[in-house]
Short mmCIF file of C-alpha atoms and ligand atoms in Angstrom, two decimals:
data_model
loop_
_atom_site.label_atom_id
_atom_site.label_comp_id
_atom_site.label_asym_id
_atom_site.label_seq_id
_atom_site.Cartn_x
_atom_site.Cartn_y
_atom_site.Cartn_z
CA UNK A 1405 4.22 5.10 2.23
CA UNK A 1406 5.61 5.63 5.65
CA UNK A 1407 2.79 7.38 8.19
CA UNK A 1408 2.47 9.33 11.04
CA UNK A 1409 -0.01 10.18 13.97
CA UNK A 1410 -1.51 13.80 14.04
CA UNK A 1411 -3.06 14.47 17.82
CA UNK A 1412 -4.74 17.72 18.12
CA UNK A 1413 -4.33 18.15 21.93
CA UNK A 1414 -6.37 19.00 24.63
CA UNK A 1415 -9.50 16.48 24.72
CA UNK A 1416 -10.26 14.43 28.03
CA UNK A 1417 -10.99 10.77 26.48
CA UNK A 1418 -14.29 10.05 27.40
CA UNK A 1419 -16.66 6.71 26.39
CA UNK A 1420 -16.18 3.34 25.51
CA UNK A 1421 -13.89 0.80 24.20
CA UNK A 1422 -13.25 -2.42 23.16
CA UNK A 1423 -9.75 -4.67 24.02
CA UNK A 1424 -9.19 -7.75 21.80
CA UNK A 1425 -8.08 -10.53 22.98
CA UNK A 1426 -3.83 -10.38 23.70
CA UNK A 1427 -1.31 -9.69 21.09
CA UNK A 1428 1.16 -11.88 23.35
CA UNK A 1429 -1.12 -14.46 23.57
CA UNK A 1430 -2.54 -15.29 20.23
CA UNK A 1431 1.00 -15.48 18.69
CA UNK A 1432 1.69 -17.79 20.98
CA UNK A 1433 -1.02 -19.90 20.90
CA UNK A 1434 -0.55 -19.71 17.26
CA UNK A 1435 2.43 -21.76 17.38
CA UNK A 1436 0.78 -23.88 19.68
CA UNK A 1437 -1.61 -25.27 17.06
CA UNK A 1438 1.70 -27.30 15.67
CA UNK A 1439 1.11 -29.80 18.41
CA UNK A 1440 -1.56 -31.35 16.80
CA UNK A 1441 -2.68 -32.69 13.75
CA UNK A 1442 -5.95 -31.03 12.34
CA UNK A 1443 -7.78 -27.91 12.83
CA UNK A 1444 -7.17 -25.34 15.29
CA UNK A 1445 -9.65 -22.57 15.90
CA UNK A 1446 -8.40 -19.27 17.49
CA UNK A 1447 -11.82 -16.69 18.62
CA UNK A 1448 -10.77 -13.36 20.06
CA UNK A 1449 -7.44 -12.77 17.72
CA UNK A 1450 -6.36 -8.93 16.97
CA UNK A 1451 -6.59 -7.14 13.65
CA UNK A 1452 -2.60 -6.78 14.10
CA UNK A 1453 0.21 -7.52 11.46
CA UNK A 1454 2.00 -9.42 13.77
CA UNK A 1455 -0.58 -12.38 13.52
CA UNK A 1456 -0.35 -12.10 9.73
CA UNK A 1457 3.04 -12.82 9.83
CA UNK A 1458 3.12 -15.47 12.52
CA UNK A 1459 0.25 -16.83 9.91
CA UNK A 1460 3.14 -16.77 7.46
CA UNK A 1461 5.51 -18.65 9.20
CA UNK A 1462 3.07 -21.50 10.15
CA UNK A 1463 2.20 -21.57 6.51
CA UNK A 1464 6.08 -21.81 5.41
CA UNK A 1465 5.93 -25.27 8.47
CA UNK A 1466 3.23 -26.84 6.07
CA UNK A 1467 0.23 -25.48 7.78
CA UNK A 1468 -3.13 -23.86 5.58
CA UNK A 1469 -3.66 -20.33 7.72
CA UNK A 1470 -7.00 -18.42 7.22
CA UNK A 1471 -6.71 -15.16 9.07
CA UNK A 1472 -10.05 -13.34 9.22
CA UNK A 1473 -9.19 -10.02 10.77
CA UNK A 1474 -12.23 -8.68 11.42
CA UNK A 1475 -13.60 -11.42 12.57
CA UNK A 1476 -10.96 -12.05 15.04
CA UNK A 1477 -10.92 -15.60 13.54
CA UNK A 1478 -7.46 -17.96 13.15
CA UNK A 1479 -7.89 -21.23 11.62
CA UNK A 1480 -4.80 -23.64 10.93
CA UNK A 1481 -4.75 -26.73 9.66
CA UNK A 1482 -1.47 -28.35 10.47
CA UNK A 1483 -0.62 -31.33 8.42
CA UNK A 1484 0.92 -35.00 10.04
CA UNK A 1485 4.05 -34.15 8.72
CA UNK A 1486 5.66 -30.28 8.84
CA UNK A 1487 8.61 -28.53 8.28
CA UNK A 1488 11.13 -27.77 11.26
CA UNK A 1489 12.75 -23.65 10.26
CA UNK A 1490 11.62 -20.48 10.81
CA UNK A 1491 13.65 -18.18 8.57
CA UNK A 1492 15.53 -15.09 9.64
CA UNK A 1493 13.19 -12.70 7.87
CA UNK A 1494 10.26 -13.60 10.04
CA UNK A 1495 11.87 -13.41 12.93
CA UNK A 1496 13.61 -10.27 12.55
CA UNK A 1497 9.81 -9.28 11.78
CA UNK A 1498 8.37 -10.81 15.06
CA UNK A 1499 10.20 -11.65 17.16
CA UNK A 1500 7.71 -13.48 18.86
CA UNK A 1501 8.37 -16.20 16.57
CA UNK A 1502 10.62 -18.04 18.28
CA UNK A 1503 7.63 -18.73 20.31
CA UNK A 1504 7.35 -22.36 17.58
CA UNK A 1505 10.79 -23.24 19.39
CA UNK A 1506 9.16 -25.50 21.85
CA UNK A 1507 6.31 -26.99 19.67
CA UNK A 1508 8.62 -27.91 16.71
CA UNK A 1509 10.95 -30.01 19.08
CA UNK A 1510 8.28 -31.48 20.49
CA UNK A 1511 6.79 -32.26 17.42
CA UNK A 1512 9.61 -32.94 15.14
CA UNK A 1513 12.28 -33.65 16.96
CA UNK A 1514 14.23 -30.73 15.70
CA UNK A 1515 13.81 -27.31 15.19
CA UNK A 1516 15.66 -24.32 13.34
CA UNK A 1517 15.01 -20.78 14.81
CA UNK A 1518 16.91 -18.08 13.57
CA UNK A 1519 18.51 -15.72 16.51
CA UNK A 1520 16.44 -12.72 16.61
CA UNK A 1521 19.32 -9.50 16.17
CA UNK A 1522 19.36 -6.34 18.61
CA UNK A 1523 15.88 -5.31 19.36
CA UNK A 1524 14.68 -1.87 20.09
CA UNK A 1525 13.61 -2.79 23.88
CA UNK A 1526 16.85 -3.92 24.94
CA UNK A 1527 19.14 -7.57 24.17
CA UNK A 1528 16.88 -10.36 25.10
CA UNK A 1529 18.97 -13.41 24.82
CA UNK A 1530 17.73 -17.30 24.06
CA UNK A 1531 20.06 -18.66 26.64
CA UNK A 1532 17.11 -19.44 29.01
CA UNK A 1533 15.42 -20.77 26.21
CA UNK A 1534 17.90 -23.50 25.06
CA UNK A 1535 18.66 -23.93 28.87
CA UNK A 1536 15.31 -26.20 29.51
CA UNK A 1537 15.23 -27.71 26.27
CA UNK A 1538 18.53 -29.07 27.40
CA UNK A 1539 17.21 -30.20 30.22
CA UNK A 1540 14.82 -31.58 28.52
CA UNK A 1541 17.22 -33.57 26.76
CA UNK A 1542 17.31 -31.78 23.19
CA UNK A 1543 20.90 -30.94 21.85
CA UNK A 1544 20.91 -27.12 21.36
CA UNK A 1545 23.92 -24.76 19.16
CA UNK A 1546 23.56 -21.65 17.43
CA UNK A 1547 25.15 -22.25 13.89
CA UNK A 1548 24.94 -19.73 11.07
CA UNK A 1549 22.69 -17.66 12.79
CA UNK A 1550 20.40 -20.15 14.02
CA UNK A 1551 19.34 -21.83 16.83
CA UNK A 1552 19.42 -25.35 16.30
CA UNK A 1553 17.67 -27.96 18.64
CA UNK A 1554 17.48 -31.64 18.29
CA UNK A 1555 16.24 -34.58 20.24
CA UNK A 1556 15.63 -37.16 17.67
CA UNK A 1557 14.04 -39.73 19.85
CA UNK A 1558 11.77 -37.35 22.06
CA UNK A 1559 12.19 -35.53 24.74
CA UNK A 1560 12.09 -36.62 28.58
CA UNK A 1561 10.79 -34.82 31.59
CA UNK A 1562 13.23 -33.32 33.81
CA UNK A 1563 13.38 -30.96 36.54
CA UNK A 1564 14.50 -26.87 35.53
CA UNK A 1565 14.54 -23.92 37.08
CA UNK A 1566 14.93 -20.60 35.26
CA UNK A 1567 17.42 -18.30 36.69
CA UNK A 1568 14.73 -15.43 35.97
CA UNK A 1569 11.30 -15.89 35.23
CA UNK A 1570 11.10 -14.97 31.24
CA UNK A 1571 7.85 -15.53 29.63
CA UNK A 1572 9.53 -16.60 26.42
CA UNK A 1573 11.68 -19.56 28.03
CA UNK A 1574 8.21 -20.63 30.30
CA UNK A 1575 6.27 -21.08 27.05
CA UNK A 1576 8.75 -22.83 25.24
CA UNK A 1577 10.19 -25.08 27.68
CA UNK A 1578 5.72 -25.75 28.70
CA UNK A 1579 5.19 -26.43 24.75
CA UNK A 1580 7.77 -28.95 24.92
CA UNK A 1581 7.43 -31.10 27.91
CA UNK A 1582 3.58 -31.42 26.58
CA UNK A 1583 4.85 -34.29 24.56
CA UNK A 1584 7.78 -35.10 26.36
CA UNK A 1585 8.39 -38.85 27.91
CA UNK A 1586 7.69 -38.35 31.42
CA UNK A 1587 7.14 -35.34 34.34
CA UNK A 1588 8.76 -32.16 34.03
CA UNK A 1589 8.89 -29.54 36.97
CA UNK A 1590 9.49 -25.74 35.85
CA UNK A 1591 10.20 -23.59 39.26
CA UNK A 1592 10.61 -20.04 38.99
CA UNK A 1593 8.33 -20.13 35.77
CA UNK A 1594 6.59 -16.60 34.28
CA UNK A 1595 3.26 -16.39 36.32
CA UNK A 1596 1.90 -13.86 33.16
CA UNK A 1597 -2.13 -14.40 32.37
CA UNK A 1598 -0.56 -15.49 28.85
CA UNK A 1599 1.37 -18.29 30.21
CA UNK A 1600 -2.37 -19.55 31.98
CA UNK A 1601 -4.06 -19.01 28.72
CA UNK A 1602 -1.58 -20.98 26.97
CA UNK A 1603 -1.78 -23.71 29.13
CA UNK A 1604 -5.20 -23.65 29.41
CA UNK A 1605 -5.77 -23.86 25.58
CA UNK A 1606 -2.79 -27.14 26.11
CA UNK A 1607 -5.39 -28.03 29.02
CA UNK A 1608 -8.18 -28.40 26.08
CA UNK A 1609 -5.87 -30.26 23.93
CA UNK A 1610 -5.63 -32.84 26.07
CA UNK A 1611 -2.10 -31.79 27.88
CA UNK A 1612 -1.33 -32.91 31.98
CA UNK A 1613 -0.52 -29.42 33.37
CA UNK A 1614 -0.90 -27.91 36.72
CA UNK A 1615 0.18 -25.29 38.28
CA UNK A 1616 0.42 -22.79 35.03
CA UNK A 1617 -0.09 -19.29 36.71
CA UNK A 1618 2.02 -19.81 39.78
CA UNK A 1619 6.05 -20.23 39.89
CA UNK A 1620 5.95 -24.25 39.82
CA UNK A 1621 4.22 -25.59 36.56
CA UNK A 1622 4.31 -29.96 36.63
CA UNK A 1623 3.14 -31.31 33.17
CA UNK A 1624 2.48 -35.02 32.55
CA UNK A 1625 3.86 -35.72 29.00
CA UNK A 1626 1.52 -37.18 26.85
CA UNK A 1627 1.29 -39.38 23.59
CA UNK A 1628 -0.68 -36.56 21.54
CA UNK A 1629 -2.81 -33.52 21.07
CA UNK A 1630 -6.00 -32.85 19.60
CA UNK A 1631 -6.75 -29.72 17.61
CA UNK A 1632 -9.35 -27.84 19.63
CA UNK A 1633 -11.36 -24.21 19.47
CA UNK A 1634 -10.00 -21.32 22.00
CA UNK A 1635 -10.67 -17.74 22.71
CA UNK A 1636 -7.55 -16.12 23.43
CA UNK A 1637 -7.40 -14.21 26.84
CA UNK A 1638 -8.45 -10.46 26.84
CA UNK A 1639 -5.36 -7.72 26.23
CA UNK A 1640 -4.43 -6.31 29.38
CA UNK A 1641 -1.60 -4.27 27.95
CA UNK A 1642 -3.90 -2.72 25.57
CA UNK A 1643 -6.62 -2.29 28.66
CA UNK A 1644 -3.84 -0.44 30.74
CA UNK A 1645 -3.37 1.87 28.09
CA UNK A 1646 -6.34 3.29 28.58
CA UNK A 1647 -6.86 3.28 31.85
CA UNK A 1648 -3.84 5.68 31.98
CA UNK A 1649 -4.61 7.84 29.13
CA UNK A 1650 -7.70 7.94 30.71
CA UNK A 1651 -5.98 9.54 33.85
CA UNK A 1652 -3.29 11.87 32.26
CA UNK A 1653 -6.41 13.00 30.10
CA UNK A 1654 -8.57 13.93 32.91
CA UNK A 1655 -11.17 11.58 31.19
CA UNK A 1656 -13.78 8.66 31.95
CA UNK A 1657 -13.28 5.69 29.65
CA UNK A 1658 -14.76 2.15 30.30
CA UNK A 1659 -12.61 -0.58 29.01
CA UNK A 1660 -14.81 -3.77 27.51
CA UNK A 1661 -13.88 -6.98 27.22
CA UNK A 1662 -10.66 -6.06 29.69
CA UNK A 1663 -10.38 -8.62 32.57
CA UNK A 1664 -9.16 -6.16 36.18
CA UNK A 1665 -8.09 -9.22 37.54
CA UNK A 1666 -5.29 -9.31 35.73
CA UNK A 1667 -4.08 -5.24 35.99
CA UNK A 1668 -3.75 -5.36 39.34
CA UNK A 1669 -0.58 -3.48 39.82
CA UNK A 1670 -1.58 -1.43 36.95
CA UNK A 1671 -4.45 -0.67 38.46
CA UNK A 1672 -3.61 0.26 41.76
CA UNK A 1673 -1.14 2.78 40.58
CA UNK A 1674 -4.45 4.04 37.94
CA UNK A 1675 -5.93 4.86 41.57
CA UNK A 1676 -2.60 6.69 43.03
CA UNK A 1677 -2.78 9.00 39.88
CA UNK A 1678 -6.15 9.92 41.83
CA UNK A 1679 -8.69 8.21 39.43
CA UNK A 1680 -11.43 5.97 40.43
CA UNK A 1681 -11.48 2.64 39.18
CA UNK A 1682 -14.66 0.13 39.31
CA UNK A 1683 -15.40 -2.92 37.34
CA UNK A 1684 -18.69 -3.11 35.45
CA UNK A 1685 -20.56 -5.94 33.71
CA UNK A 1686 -18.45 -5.64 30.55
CA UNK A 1687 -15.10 -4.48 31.36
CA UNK A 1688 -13.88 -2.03 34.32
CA UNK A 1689 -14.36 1.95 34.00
CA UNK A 1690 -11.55 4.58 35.20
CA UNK A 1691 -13.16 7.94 36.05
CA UNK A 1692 -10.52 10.62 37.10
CA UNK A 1693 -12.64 12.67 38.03
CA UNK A 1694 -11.99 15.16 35.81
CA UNK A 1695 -8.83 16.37 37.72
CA UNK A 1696 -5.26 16.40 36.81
CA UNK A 1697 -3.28 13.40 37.84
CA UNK A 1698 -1.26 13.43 41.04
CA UNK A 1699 1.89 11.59 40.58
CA UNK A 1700 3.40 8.35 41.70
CA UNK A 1701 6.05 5.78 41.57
CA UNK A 1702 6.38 2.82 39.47
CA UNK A 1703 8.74 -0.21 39.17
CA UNK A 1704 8.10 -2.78 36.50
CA UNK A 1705 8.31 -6.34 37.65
CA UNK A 1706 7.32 -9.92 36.22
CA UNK A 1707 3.99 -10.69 36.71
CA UNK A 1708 1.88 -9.51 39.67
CA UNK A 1709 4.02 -6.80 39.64
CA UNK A 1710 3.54 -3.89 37.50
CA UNK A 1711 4.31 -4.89 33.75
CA UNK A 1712 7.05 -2.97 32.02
CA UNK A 1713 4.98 -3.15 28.36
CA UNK A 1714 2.74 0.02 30.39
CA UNK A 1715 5.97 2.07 31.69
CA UNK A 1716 5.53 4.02 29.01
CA UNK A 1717 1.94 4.80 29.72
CA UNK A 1718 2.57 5.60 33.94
CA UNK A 1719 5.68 7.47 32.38
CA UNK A 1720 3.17 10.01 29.96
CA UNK A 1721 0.90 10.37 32.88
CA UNK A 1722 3.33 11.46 35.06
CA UNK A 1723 4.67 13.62 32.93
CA UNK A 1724 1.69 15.89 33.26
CA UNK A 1725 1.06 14.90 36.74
CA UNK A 1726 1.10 16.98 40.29
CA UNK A 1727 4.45 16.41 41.71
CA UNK A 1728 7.56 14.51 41.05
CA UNK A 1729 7.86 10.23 40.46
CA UNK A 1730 10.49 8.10 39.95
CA UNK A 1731 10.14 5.14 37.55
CA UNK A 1732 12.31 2.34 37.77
CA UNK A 1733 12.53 -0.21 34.98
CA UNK A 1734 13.51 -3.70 36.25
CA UNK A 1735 13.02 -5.84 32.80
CA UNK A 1736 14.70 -3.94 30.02
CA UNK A 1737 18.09 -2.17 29.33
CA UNK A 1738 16.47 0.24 27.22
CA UNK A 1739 12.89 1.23 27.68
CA UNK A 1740 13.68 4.91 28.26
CA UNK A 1741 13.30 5.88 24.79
CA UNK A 1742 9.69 7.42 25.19
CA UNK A 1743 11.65 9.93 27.61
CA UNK A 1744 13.48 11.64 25.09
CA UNK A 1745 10.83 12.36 22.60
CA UNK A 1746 8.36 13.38 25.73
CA UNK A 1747 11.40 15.80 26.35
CA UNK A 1748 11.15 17.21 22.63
CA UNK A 1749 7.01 17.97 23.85
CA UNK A 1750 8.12 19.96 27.28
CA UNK A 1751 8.37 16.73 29.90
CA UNK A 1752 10.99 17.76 32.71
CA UNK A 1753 12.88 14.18 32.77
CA UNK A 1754 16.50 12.98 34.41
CA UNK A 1755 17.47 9.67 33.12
CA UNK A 1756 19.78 8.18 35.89
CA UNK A 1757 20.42 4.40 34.89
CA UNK A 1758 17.50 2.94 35.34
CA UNK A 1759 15.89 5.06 36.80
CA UNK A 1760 13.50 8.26 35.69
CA UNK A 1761 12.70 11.36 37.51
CA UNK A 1762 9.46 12.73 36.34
CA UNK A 1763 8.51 16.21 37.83
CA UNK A 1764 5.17 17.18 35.84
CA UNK A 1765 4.21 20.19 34.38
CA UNK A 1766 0.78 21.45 33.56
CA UNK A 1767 0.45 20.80 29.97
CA UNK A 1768 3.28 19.21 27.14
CA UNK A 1769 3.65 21.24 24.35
CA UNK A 1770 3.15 19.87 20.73
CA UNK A 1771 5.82 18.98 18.71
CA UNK A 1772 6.95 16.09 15.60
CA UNK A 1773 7.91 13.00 17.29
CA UNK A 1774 8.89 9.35 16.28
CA UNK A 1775 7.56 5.95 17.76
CA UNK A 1776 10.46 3.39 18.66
CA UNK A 1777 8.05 0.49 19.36
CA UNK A 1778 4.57 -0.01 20.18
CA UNK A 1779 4.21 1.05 23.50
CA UNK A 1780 6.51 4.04 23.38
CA UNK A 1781 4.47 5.26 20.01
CA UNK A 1782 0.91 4.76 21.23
CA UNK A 1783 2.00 6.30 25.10
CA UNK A 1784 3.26 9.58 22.58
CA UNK A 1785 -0.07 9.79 20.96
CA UNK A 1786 -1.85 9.82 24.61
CA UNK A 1787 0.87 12.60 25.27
CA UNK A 1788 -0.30 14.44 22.37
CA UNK A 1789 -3.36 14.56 24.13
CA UNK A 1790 -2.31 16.38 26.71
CA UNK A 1791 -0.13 18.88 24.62
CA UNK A 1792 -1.01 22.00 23.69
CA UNK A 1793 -1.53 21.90 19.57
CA UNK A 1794 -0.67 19.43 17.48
CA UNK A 1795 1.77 16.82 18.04
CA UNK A 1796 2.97 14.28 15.18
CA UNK A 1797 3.93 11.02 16.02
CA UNK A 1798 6.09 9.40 13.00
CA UNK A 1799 6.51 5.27 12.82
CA UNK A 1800 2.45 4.97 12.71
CA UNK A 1801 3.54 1.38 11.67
CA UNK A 1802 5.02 0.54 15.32
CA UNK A 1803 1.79 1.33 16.62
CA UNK A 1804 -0.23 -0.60 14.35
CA UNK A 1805 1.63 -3.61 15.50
CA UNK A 1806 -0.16 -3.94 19.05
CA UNK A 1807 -3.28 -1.89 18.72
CA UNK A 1808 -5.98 -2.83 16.24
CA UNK A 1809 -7.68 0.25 14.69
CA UNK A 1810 -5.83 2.90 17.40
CA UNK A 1811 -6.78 6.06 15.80
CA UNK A 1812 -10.53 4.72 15.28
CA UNK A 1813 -10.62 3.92 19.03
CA UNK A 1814 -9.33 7.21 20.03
CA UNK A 1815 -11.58 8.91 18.18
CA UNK A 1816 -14.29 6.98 19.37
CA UNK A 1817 -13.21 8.39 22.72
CA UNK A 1818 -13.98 12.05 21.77
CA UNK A 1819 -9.87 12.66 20.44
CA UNK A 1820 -8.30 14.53 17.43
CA UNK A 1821 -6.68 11.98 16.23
CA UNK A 1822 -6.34 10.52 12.80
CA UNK A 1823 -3.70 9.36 10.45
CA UNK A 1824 -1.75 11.07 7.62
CA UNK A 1825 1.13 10.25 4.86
CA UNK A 1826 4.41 11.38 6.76
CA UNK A 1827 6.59 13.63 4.50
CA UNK A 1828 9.73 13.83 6.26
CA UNK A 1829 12.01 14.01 3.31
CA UNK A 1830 14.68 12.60 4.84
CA UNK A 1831 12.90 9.85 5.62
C1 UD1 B 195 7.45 -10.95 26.70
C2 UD1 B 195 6.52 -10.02 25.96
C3 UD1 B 195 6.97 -8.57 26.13
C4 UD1 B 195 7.12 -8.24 27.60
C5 UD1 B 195 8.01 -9.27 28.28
C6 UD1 B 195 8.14 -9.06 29.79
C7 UD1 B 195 5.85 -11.33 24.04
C8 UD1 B 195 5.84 -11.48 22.57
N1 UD1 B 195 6.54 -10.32 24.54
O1 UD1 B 195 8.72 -10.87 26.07
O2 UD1 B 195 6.00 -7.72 25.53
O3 UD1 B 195 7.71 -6.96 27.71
O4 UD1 B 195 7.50 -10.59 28.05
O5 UD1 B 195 6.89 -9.05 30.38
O6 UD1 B 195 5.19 -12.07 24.76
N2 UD1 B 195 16.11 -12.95 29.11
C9 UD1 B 195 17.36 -13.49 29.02
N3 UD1 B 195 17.52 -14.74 28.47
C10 UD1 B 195 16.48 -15.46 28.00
C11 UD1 B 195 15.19 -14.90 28.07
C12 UD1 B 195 15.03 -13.63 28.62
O7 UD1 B 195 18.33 -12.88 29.41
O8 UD1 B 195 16.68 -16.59 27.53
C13 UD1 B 195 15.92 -11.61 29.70
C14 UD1 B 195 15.59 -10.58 28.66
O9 UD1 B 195 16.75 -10.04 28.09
C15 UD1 B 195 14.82 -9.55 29.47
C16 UD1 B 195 14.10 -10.38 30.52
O10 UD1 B 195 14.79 -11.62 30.56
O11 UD1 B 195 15.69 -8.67 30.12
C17 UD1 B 195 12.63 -10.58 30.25
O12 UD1 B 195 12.44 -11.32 29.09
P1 UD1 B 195 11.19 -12.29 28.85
O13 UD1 B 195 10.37 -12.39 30.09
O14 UD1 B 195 11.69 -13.55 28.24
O15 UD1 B 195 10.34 -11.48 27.79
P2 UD1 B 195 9.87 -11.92 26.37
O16 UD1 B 195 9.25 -13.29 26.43
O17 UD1 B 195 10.95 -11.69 25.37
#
């Protein structure tokens, strides 16, 4: 039964509460586990779908996959011998999954990925992808709707730069030169917190790497990897979130278990909307104050700069902010799609490429809307929040997807929001 969001507006989120450890993170270093035999042990993994199906597909590679939720607990086993495919279903699913591209060639020698379709944010190719596992040697063709990589006897370090510094094509060309004969030099490689933790966790294993966190990662192929314990790196996307519905909501939230250090941009921008942002022992707090937010421009960038997965978030503050911002978005084709359902609650938007003018008005009005993907869905529910009446946000299950428990937590925070069957009948 599909379900939907209902957001009473006009609450100021004030309190405490608790990020989990990354969603793009813990898939990852899911499929990192592949590299060696034994037992992994993940700490700090989110109560999300997207890790039970990433459980799935390790399972389907040979691997046993206990999944305490709760608990935040992963624990694969992964076998001396396992399988090479991950099937179009799970993919299409998560598309995250191509994420076991790297550690399957490494491992195996070959791997069988199949081509994610069109996704909602936009076309995100593979080229980069099979780009450095070329380089690394592997021979790569898409054939019936796979991917298909191949490097029989091993892969050998090489030198690659990535015309653009995806996160996606760092991690998979750093989970294969792990194991591959030799040095390999990535320039231009993502500089995300995710990539560090993932190397880190490598680090652990027993992998050569340097550099992970900057533009130039070296790695020192080795023989093998051990299976080792790891606490996967606190959610900053989730901990932006709040920090700007904290803002558009006039509230005072303290984040725990969010790392600042890693919201820089973010945060900076928290502080332009006219909040006041300190760290504390557990997390960092953003107090605004009580005052409406003032507005201000955004452009999303890679890593420092200001991550597109929170455009939607700067894009529902502003929305209710003083004065008039212009969002650019830098990553995606089409991460506008929040603007036309903030339109449908009062937002005064003009979509010109890619760029959005934002003039805010006092308060949104509340209206039925629909979630396209995580971010756009949960930045809709903070919108409710500042809409007069009750606002509906359809697609619950999009939410769900990146944010453990997200009507609990906003509720926690003083909101009026809770979950209900949605009844469209057209649906
Ligand atoms: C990851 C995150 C996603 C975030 C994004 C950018 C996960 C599961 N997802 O996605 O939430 O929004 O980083 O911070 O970690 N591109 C190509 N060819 C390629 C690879 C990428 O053209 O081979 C393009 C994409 O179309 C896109 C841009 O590069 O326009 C960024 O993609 P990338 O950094 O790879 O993001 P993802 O790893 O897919």
């Amino acid at each position: 039964m599909a379900e939907r969001f209902r957001v009473v507006g006009g609450t100021a989120l004030r309190g405490e509460v608790a990020v989990w450890g990354a969603k793009n993170s813990a898939l990852k270093l899911m499929a990192v586990a592949l590299l060696a035999v034994g037992r992994t042990r993940l700490t700090n993994v989110p109560a999300i779908l997207d890790v039970t199906i990433m459980a799935e597909l390790l399972r389907r590679l040979g691997c046993t996959v206990d999944y305490d939720a709760p608990s935040g607990v992963v624990e694969i086993d992964v076998p001396e011998k396992i399988g090479h495919r991950a099937d179009y279903d799970l993919v299409r699913a998560l598309r995250a999954s191509t994420a076991v591209l790297g550690p399957l060639v490494a491992r195996t020698g070959s791997a069988d990925v199949a081509v994610p379709g069109g996704d909602a944010i936009g076309s995100r190719g593979l080229d980069l992808h099979a780009a450095g596992l070329e380089a690394l040697g592997a021979s790569v063709h898409v054939t019936h709707g796979f991917l298909v990589a191949e490097a029989p006897r091993g892969l050998d370090g090489a030198e690659i730069r990535l015309d653009f510094p995806s996160v996606g094509a760092t991690e998979n060309v750093l989970t294969a030169a792990v194991l591959a004969r030799g040095t390999t030099r990535l320039e231009n490689a993502a500089r995300e917190p995710e990539i560090a933790d993932i190397a880190a966790m490598l680090t652990s294993m027993g992998a050569q790497i340097s550099g992970a966190g900057t533009s130039v990662i070296e790695v020192h192929g080795v023989d093998s990897l051990t299976a080792i314990e790891h606490a996967v790196v606190p959610d900053r996307i989730a901990a932006g979130t709040w920090a700007f519905a904290a803002s558009a909501t006039r509230g005072d939230v303290e984040v725990v278990g969010a790392n600042s250090d890693h919201l820089v941009a973010a945060l900076e921008l928290v502080e332009a909307s006219g909040a006041t942002v300190t760290d504390t022992p557990r997390g960092f707090r953003v107090d605004s104050g009580g005052r409406r937010p003032r507005a201000f421009d955004v452009a999303t960038l890679p890593y420092p700069g200001f991550p597109t997965d929170l455009q939607p978030f700067a894009l529902a503050c502003n929305a209710v902010a003083e004065g008039s911002a212009m969002i650019t978005e830098n990553l995606f084709e089409a991460r506008f799609r929040t603007v036309q359902e903030l339109n449908r609650l009062g937002a005064e938007t003009r979509i010109d490429g890619h760029h959005v003018m934002v003039h805010g008005v006092e308060r949104l009005s509340g209206a039925p809307v629909e979630a396209s993907d995580i971010r756009a869905g949960a930045a809709l529910v903070i919108a409710g929040l500042v809409a007069d009446g009750v606002t509906t946000v359809s697609g619950a299950q999009h939410i769900d997807r990146g944010y453990a428990g997200f009507a609990e937590s906003m509720q926690g925070l003083g909101a009026d929001v809770t979950r209900e069957p949605d009844d469209d009948p057209f649906l």
